[in-house]
mmCIF file of C-alpha atoms and ligand atoms in Angstrom:
data_model
loop_
_atom_site.group_PDB
_atom_site.id
_atom_site.type_symbol
_atom_site.label_atom_id
_atom_site.label_comp_id
_atom_site.label_asym_id
_atom_site.label_seq_id
_atom_site.Cartn_x
_atom_site.Cartn_y
_atom_site.Cartn_z
ATOM 1 C CA MET A 548 -12.325 9.302 3.232
ATOM 2 C CA LEU A 549 -12.140 5.626 2.307
ATOM 3 C CA GLU A 550 -14.677 3.317 3.931
ATOM 4 C CA VAL A 551 -14.446 -0.466 3.872
ATOM 5 C CA LYS A 552 -17.637 -1.991 5.196
ATOM 6 C CA ASN A 553 -18.219 -5.664 5.914
ATOM 7 C CA VAL A 554 -16.023 -6.899 3.079
ATOM 8 C CA THR A 555 -15.837 -10.664 2.677
ATOM 9 C CA LYS A 556 -13.804 -12.313 -0.060
ATOM 10 C CA ARG A 557 -13.838 -16.057 -0.586
ATOM 11 C CA TYR A 558 -11.586 -18.178 -2.770
ATOM 12 C CA GLY A 559 -13.648 -21.341 -2.925
ATOM 13 C CA LYS A 560 -14.007 -22.441 0.689
ATOM 14 C CA ASN A 561 -11.092 -20.266 1.834
ATOM 15 C CA VAL A 562 -12.276 -16.975 3.363
ATOM 16 C CA ALA A 563 -9.413 -14.590 2.573
ATOM 17 C CA CYS A 564 -11.212 -11.566 4.098
ATOM 18 C CA ASP A 565 -13.921 -12.146 6.666
ATOM 19 C CA ASP A 566 -16.308 -9.245 7.341
ATOM 20 C CA VAL A 567 -13.555 -6.631 7.257
ATOM 21 C CA SER A 568 -14.464 -3.016 8.099
ATOM 22 C CA PHE A 569 -12.262 0.022 8.604
ATOM 23 C CA THR A 570 -11.978 3.657 7.624
ATOM 24 C CA LEU A 571 -9.023 5.632 6.300
ATOM 25 C CA GLU A 572 -9.388 9.229 7.453
ATOM 26 C CA PRO A 573 -8.084 11.863 5.018
ATOM 27 C CA GLY A 574 -4.422 12.725 5.462
ATOM 28 C CA THR A 575 -3.597 9.766 7.691
ATOM 29 C CA LEU A 576 -1.071 6.968 7.350
ATOM 30 C CA THR A 577 -2.422 3.550 8.277
ATOM 31 C CA VAL A 578 -0.224 0.486 8.587
ATOM 32 C CA LEU A 579 -1.840 -2.848 7.765
ATOM 33 C CA LEU A 580 0.080 -5.494 9.683
ATOM 34 C CA GLY A 581 -0.362 -9.230 9.610
ATOM 35 C CA PRO A 582 1.452 -12.499 9.013
ATOM 36 C CA ASN A 583 1.676 -14.018 5.544
ATOM 37 C CA GLY A 584 -1.740 -15.107 4.329
ATOM 38 C CA ALA A 585 -3.607 -12.786 6.734
ATOM 39 C CA GLY A 586 -5.610 -11.217 3.895
ATOM 40 C CA LYS A 587 -3.720 -7.917 3.508
ATOM 41 C CA SER A 588 -3.219 -8.132 -0.260
ATOM 42 C CA THR A 589 -6.770 -9.349 -0.720
ATOM 43 C CA ILE A 590 -8.301 -6.327 1.013
ATOM 44 C CA ILE A 591 -5.967 -3.968 -0.876
ATOM 45 C CA LYS A 592 -6.863 -5.583 -4.216
ATOM 46 C CA SER A 593 -10.531 -5.336 -3.258
ATOM 47 C CA ILE A 594 -10.177 -1.610 -2.491
ATOM 48 C CA ILE A 595 -8.429 -0.916 -5.779
ATOM 49 C CA GLY A 596 -11.214 -2.737 -7.612
ATOM 50 C CA PHE A 597 -9.371 -5.814 -8.880
ATOM 51 C CA LEU A 598 -11.535 -8.354 -7.071
ATOM 52 C CA LYS A 599 -15.191 -9.180 -6.598
ATOM 53 C CA TYR A 600 -16.307 -9.325 -2.969
ATOM 54 C CA ASP A 601 -19.335 -9.043 -0.708
ATOM 55 C CA GLY A 602 -19.702 -5.766 1.191
ATOM 56 C CA SER A 603 -19.069 -2.164 0.239
ATOM 57 C CA ILE A 604 -16.031 0.036 -0.371
ATOM 58 C CA THR A 605 -16.472 3.749 -0.996
ATOM 59 C CA VAL A 606 -14.137 6.670 -1.604
ATOM 60 C CA ASN A 607 -15.602 10.027 -0.574
ATOM 61 C CA GLY A 608 -19.001 8.374 -0.753
ATOM 62 C CA LYS A 609 -18.490 7.013 -4.302
ATOM 63 C CA ILE A 610 -18.224 3.308 -4.958
ATOM 64 C CA ASN A 611 -14.566 2.313 -5.362
ATOM 65 C CA LYS A 612 -15.038 1.051 -8.929
ATOM 66 C CA SER A 613 -16.514 4.374 -10.121
ATOM 67 C CA VAL A 614 -14.533 6.685 -12.406
ATOM 68 C CA GLU A 615 -14.491 9.365 -9.663
ATOM 69 C CA ALA A 616 -13.004 6.964 -7.101
ATOM 70 C CA ARG A 617 -10.455 5.548 -9.535
ATOM 71 C CA LYS A 618 -9.059 9.021 -10.133
ATOM 72 C CA ILE A 619 -8.294 9.384 -6.439
ATOM 73 C CA LEU A 620 -6.984 5.872 -5.753
ATOM 74 C CA GLY A 621 -3.419 4.756 -6.408
ATOM 75 C CA TYR A 622 -1.865 1.334 -5.934
ATOM 76 C CA ILE A 623 1.639 -0.049 -5.718
ATOM 77 C CA PRO A 624 1.420 -3.828 -6.056
ATOM 78 C CA GLU A 625 3.669 -6.229 -4.208
ATOM 79 C CA MET A 626 4.756 -7.897 -7.450
ATOM 80 C CA PRO A 627 5.867 -5.665 -10.301
ATOM 81 C CA SER A 628 4.257 -6.553 -13.612
ATOM 82 C CA LEU A 629 6.454 -4.936 -16.209
ATOM 83 C CA TYR A 630 6.511 -5.201 -19.973
ATOM 84 C CA PRO A 631 9.684 -7.004 -21.103
ATOM 85 C CA THR A 632 9.908 -5.009 -24.338
ATOM 86 C CA LEU A 633 9.293 -1.525 -22.917
ATOM 87 C CA THR A 634 12.133 0.564 -21.550
ATOM 88 C CA VAL A 635 12.032 2.294 -18.165
ATOM 89 C CA THR A 636 11.157 5.610 -19.873
ATOM 90 C CA GLU A 637 8.468 3.925 -21.979
ATOM 91 C CA HIS A 638 6.891 2.403 -18.857
ATOM 92 C CA MET A 639 6.653 5.880 -17.319
ATOM 93 C CA GLU A 640 5.212 7.296 -20.589
ATOM 94 C CA PHE A 641 2.683 4.456 -20.660
ATOM 95 C CA ILE A 642 1.395 5.327 -17.179
ATOM 96 C CA ALA A 643 1.391 9.060 -17.956
ATOM 97 C CA ARG A 644 -0.797 8.422 -21.016
ATOM 98 C CA ALA A 645 -3.053 5.928 -19.237
ATOM 99 C CA TYR A 646 -3.738 8.535 -16.534
ATOM 100 C CA LYS A 647 -3.859 11.387 -19.082
ATOM 101 C CA LEU A 648 -1.194 13.263 -17.113
ATOM 102 C CA THR A 649 0.061 16.616 -18.351
ATOM 103 C CA ASN A 650 3.367 18.273 -17.426
ATOM 104 C CA TYR A 651 4.677 15.037 -15.986
ATOM 105 C CA LYS A 652 8.272 15.091 -17.330
ATOM 106 C CA ASP A 653 9.764 16.806 -14.274
ATOM 107 C CA ARG A 654 7.977 14.353 -12.028
ATOM 108 C CA VAL A 655 9.306 11.412 -14.058
ATOM 109 C CA ASN A 656 12.837 12.815 -13.744
ATOM 110 C CA MET A 657 12.442 13.415 -10.015
ATOM 111 C CA LEU A 658 11.181 9.878 -9.331
ATOM 112 C CA LEU A 659 13.794 8.144 -11.512
ATOM 113 C CA GLU A 660 16.546 10.160 -9.844
ATOM 114 C CA ARG A 661 15.310 9.537 -6.312
ATOM 115 C CA PHE A 662 14.978 5.806 -6.877
ATOM 116 C CA GLU A 663 18.296 5.566 -8.742
ATOM 117 C CA LEU A 664 16.888 4.555 -12.106
ATOM 118 C CA ASP A 665 18.121 7.660 -13.860
ATOM 119 C CA ASP A 666 20.903 5.802 -15.681
ATOM 120 C CA LYS A 667 18.616 2.849 -16.469
ATOM 121 C CA ARG A 668 16.126 4.788 -18.617
ATOM 122 C CA LYS A 669 16.911 2.836 -21.789
ATOM 123 C CA LYS A 670 16.882 -0.591 -20.160
ATOM 124 C CA PHE A 671 14.042 -2.953 -21.016
ATOM 125 C CA GLY A 672 11.777 -4.429 -18.367
ATOM 126 C CA ASP A 673 13.407 -7.857 -18.635
ATOM 127 C CA GLU A 674 16.906 -6.361 -18.359
ATOM 128 C CA LEU A 675 16.249 -4.950 -14.900
ATOM 129 C CA SER A 676 17.324 -6.754 -11.739
ATOM 130 C CA LYS A 677 14.607 -7.717 -9.260
ATOM 131 C CA GLY A 678 15.395 -4.712 -7.073
ATOM 132 C CA MET A 679 15.341 -2.361 -10.064
ATOM 133 C CA GLN A 680 11.974 -3.801 -11.090
ATOM 134 C CA GLN A 681 10.679 -3.042 -7.586
ATOM 135 C CA LYS A 682 11.948 0.513 -7.837
ATOM 136 C CA LEU A 683 10.324 1.019 -11.245
ATOM 137 C CA ASN A 684 7.127 -0.475 -9.825
ATOM 138 C CA LEU A 685 7.233 2.231 -7.135
ATOM 139 C CA CYS A 686 7.915 5.022 -9.618
ATOM 140 C CA LEU A 687 4.993 3.869 -11.792
ATOM 141 C CA GLY A 688 2.616 3.823 -8.831
ATOM 142 C CA LEU A 689 3.787 7.217 -7.551
ATOM 143 C CA LEU A 690 3.763 8.991 -10.926
ATOM 144 C CA PRO A 691 0.004 9.830 -11.014
ATOM 145 C CA ASP A 692 0.307 11.367 -7.495
ATOM 146 C CA PRO A 693 -3.069 10.092 -6.249
ATOM 147 C CA ASP A 694 -4.729 11.421 -3.075
ATOM 148 C CA ILE A 695 -5.152 7.947 -1.588
ATOM 149 C CA ILE A 696 -2.332 5.494 -2.101
ATOM 150 C CA LEU A 697 -2.239 1.809 -1.229
ATOM 151 C CA LEU A 698 1.214 0.267 -0.920
ATOM 152 C CA ASP A 699 1.351 -3.524 -0.693
ATOM 153 C CA GLU A 700 4.579 -4.675 1.035
ATOM 154 C CA PRO A 701 6.462 -1.756 -0.561
ATOM 155 C CA LEU A 702 9.819 -2.379 1.130
ATOM 156 C CA LEU A 703 10.245 -5.949 -0.093
ATOM 157 C CA GLY A 704 13.212 -6.445 -2.394
ATOM 158 C CA LEU A 705 14.507 -2.886 -2.034
ATOM 159 C CA ASP A 706 18.112 -2.089 -1.159
ATOM 160 C CA PRO A 707 18.859 0.053 1.926
ATOM 161 C CA HIS A 708 19.146 3.276 -0.090
ATOM 162 C CA ALA A 709 15.762 2.722 -1.752
ATOM 163 C CA ILE A 710 14.174 1.805 1.610
ATOM 164 C CA LYS A 711 15.461 5.069 3.092
ATOM 165 C CA GLU A 712 14.313 7.036 0.058
ATOM 166 C CA LEU A 713 10.868 5.449 0.113
ATOM 167 C CA LYS A 714 10.453 6.131 3.833
ATOM 168 C CA ASN A 715 11.422 9.770 3.221
ATOM 169 C CA TYR A 716 8.984 9.917 0.316
ATOM 170 C CA ILE A 717 6.199 8.439 2.449
ATOM 171 C CA GLU A 718 6.845 11.095 5.085
ATOM 172 C CA GLU A 719 6.726 13.810 2.418
ATOM 173 C CA MET A 720 3.428 12.429 1.105
ATOM 174 C CA ARG A 721 2.121 12.404 4.654
ATOM 175 C CA GLN A 722 3.066 16.048 5.116
ATOM 176 C CA ALA A 723 1.414 16.830 1.791
ATOM 177 C CA GLY A 724 -1.848 15.455 3.199
ATOM 178 C CA LYS A 725 -2.022 12.176 1.274
ATOM 179 C CA THR A 726 -3.981 9.276 2.706
ATOM 180 C CA MET A 727 -1.916 6.088 2.785
ATOM 181 C CA LEU A 728 -2.421 2.430 3.566
ATOM 182 C CA ILE A 729 0.818 0.462 3.800
ATOM 183 C CA SER A 730 0.769 -3.290 4.265
ATOM 184 C CA THR A 731 3.639 -5.251 5.747
ATOM 185 C CA HIS A 732 4.322 -8.488 7.587
ATOM 186 C CA ILE A 733 7.555 -7.083 9.030
ATOM 187 C CA ILE A 734 6.884 -5.202 12.273
ATOM 188 C CA ASP A 735 10.413 -3.767 12.375
ATOM 189 C CA SER A 736 9.761 -1.912 9.115
ATOM 190 C CA VAL A 737 6.984 0.124 10.751
ATOM 191 C CA ASP A 738 9.160 2.904 12.066
ATOM 192 C CA MET A 739 7.517 5.680 10.076
ATOM 193 C CA LEU A 740 5.090 8.146 11.631
ATOM 194 C CA TRP A 741 1.928 6.085 11.331
ATOM 195 C CA ASP A 742 -1.416 7.329 12.660
ATOM 196 C CA ARG A 743 -3.282 4.037 12.859
ATOM 197 C CA THR A 744 -2.356 0.369 12.769
ATOM 198 C CA ILE A 745 -4.712 -2.395 11.739
ATOM 199 C CA ILE A 746 -3.632 -5.941 12.529
ATOM 200 C CA MET A 747 -5.110 -8.744 10.438
ATOM 201 C CA GLN A 748 -4.927 -12.480 10.950
ATOM 202 C CA LYS A 749 -6.774 -15.279 9.164
ATOM 203 C CA GLY A 750 -8.821 -12.799 7.163
ATOM 204 C CA GLN A 751 -10.085 -10.898 10.196
ATOM 205 C CA ILE A 752 -9.141 -7.629 11.851
ATOM 206 C CA ARG A 753 -7.712 -8.425 15.282
ATOM 207 C CA ALA A 754 -6.855 -4.854 16.297
ATOM 208 C CA ASN A 755 -7.414 -1.352 15.015
ATOM 209 C CA VAL A 756 -5.520 1.209 17.098
ATOM 210 C CA THR A 757 -4.317 4.774 16.847
ATOM 211 C CA ARG A 758 -0.765 5.778 17.678
ATOM 212 C CA SER A 759 -1.936 7.591 20.811
ATOM 213 C CA GLU A 760 -3.811 4.489 22.008
ATOM 214 C CA ILE A 761 -0.642 2.430 21.670
ATOM 215 C CA GLU A 762 1.515 5.091 23.308
ATOM 216 C CA GLY A 763 -0.996 5.447 26.138
ATOM 217 C CA SER A 764 -0.975 1.700 26.708
ATOM 218 C CA GLY A 765 2.769 1.626 27.396
ATOM 219 C CA LYS A 766 3.117 -1.271 24.951
ATOM 220 C CA SER A 767 5.013 -1.529 21.727
ATOM 221 C CA LEU A 768 3.437 -2.412 18.423
ATOM 222 C CA GLU A 769 5.321 -5.692 18.635
ATOM 223 C CA ASP A 770 3.749 -6.461 22.036
ATOM 224 C CA LEU A 771 0.301 -5.780 20.608
ATOM 225 C CA PHE A 772 1.006 -7.817 17.478
ATOM 226 C CA PHE A 773 1.935 -10.918 19.446
ATOM 227 C CA GLU A 774 -0.878 -10.410 21.907
ATOM 228 C CA VAL A 775 -3.511 -10.372 19.214
ATOM 229 C CA THR A 776 -1.992 -12.925 16.848
ATOM 230 C CA GLU A 777 -0.809 -15.415 19.447
ATOM 231 C CA GLY A 778 -3.608 -14.806 21.930
ATOM 232 C CA ILE A 779 -1.428 -13.603 24.793
ATOM 233 C CA ASP A 780 -3.066 -11.101 27.175
ATOM 234 C CA LYS A 781 -5.770 -10.153 24.722
ATOM 235 C CA SER A 782 -7.680 -7.919 27.073
ATOM 236 C CA SER A 783 -5.756 -4.713 27.557
ATOM 237 C CA VAL A 784 -5.124 -3.051 24.192
ATOM 238 C CA SER A 785 -7.401 -3.704 21.287
ATOM 239 C CA GLY A 786 -8.487 -0.168 20.443
ATOM 240 C CA GLU A 787 -11.891 1.208 19.803
ATOM 241 C CA GLY A 788 -11.853 0.544 16.079
ATOM 242 C CA GLU A 789 -14.136 -1.721 14.137
ATOM 243 C CA ASN A 790 -13.675 -5.458 14.538
ATOM 244 C CA ALA A 791 -11.068 -4.789 17.204
HETATM 245 P P1 ADP B 2141 -1.360 -11.531 2.765
HETATM 246 O O1 ADP B 2141 -1.319 -10.415 1.758
HETATM 247 O O2 ADP B 2141 -1.721 -11.064 4.140
HETATM 248 O O3 ADP B 2141 -0.109 -12.346 2.792
HETATM 249 P P2 ADP B 2141 -3.343 -12.682 0.971
HETATM 250 O O4 ADP B 2141 -4.413 -11.656 0.917
HETATM 251 O O5 ADP B 2141 -2.395 -12.741 -0.174
HETATM 252 O O6 ADP B 2141 -2.552 -12.523 2.352
HETATM 253 O O7 ADP B 2141 -4.016 -14.118 1.142
HETATM 254 C C1 ADP B 2141 -5.084 -14.375 2.030
HETATM 255 C C2 ADP B 2141 -5.565 -15.783 1.805
HETATM 256 O O8 ADP B 2141 -6.171 -15.868 0.513
HETATM 257 C C3 ADP B 2141 -4.477 -16.852 1.839
HETATM 258 O O9 ADP B 2141 -5.017 -18.007 2.440
HETATM 259 C C4 ADP B 2141 -4.177 -17.075 0.373
HETATM 260 O O10 ADP B 2141 -3.716 -18.399 0.159
HETATM 261 C C5 ADP B 2141 -5.535 -16.861 -0.261
HETATM 262 N N1 ADP B 2141 -5.439 -16.368 -1.659
HETATM 263 C C6 ADP B 2141 -4.906 -15.182 -2.028
HETATM 264 N N2 ADP B 2141 -5.014 -15.033 -3.367
HETATM 265 C C7 ADP B 2141 -5.609 -16.151 -3.858
HETATM 266 C C8 ADP B 2141 -6.005 -16.590 -5.150
HETATM 267 N N3 ADP B 2141 -5.796 -15.841 -6.232
HETATM 268 N N4 ADP B 2141 -6.604 -17.781 -5.243
HETATM 269 C C9 ADP B 2141 -6.856 -18.545 -4.156
HETATM 270 N N5 ADP B 2141 -6.513 -18.196 -2.893
HETATM 271 C C10 ADP B 2141 -5.895 -17.004 -2.735
#
């Protein structure tokens, strides 16, 4: 279980995350929705341990920056940061060594095939198109096969085949019992089988609802999104979650 409690992150006077609290239950898929600048990347980077913040984040009771927590947490950043002079294969080897993975070759092959990078193995980071860089970014994040995986705007820049493949892969991870947090600002992209949706705006959580709460309300996710972000009919569906 991942618990985010009262996390506040400031950049100077700008409060990027304002007293944010939520829980990711094991084996669930949570969608983190919000317009650009809502604070989605900031909370994800805080969870993965890249940022300093006020508040507490724990993974199975261990602080997120501990060695135990780091072994369980995986992260796919929005922006790929590749090495221009390493090939696709060398990037995968680099991650395998960094995570001390054993017997990873089949997994490397599977990922490169699924995300259509199989014939790009010898290409250097700076020879890859933007879309290919995004796909390699995904493969690198998925290679260690962590129990909890945070995906920051994972569909951006992908072609339709890769989007379909990633959605299939997400569903497979869900069936395998992985815990996932997927951020997006595009409501239409949230057509996977999510369990919970958290809507952020201006650094705060505006709604935290389960799928059954939404279905029971007779409203779509889009209805809820505009209600809570544009202040229309705020009363009826806000869920029982924290900061809702
Ligand atoms: P989102 O991922 O929802 O688009 P972000 O978490 O990237 O939002 O940004 C939240 C707020 O924090 C925005 O106002 C953004 O300008 C600000 N911000 C994000 N990163 C930095 C940074 N490195 N330095 C200063 N301000 C930042």
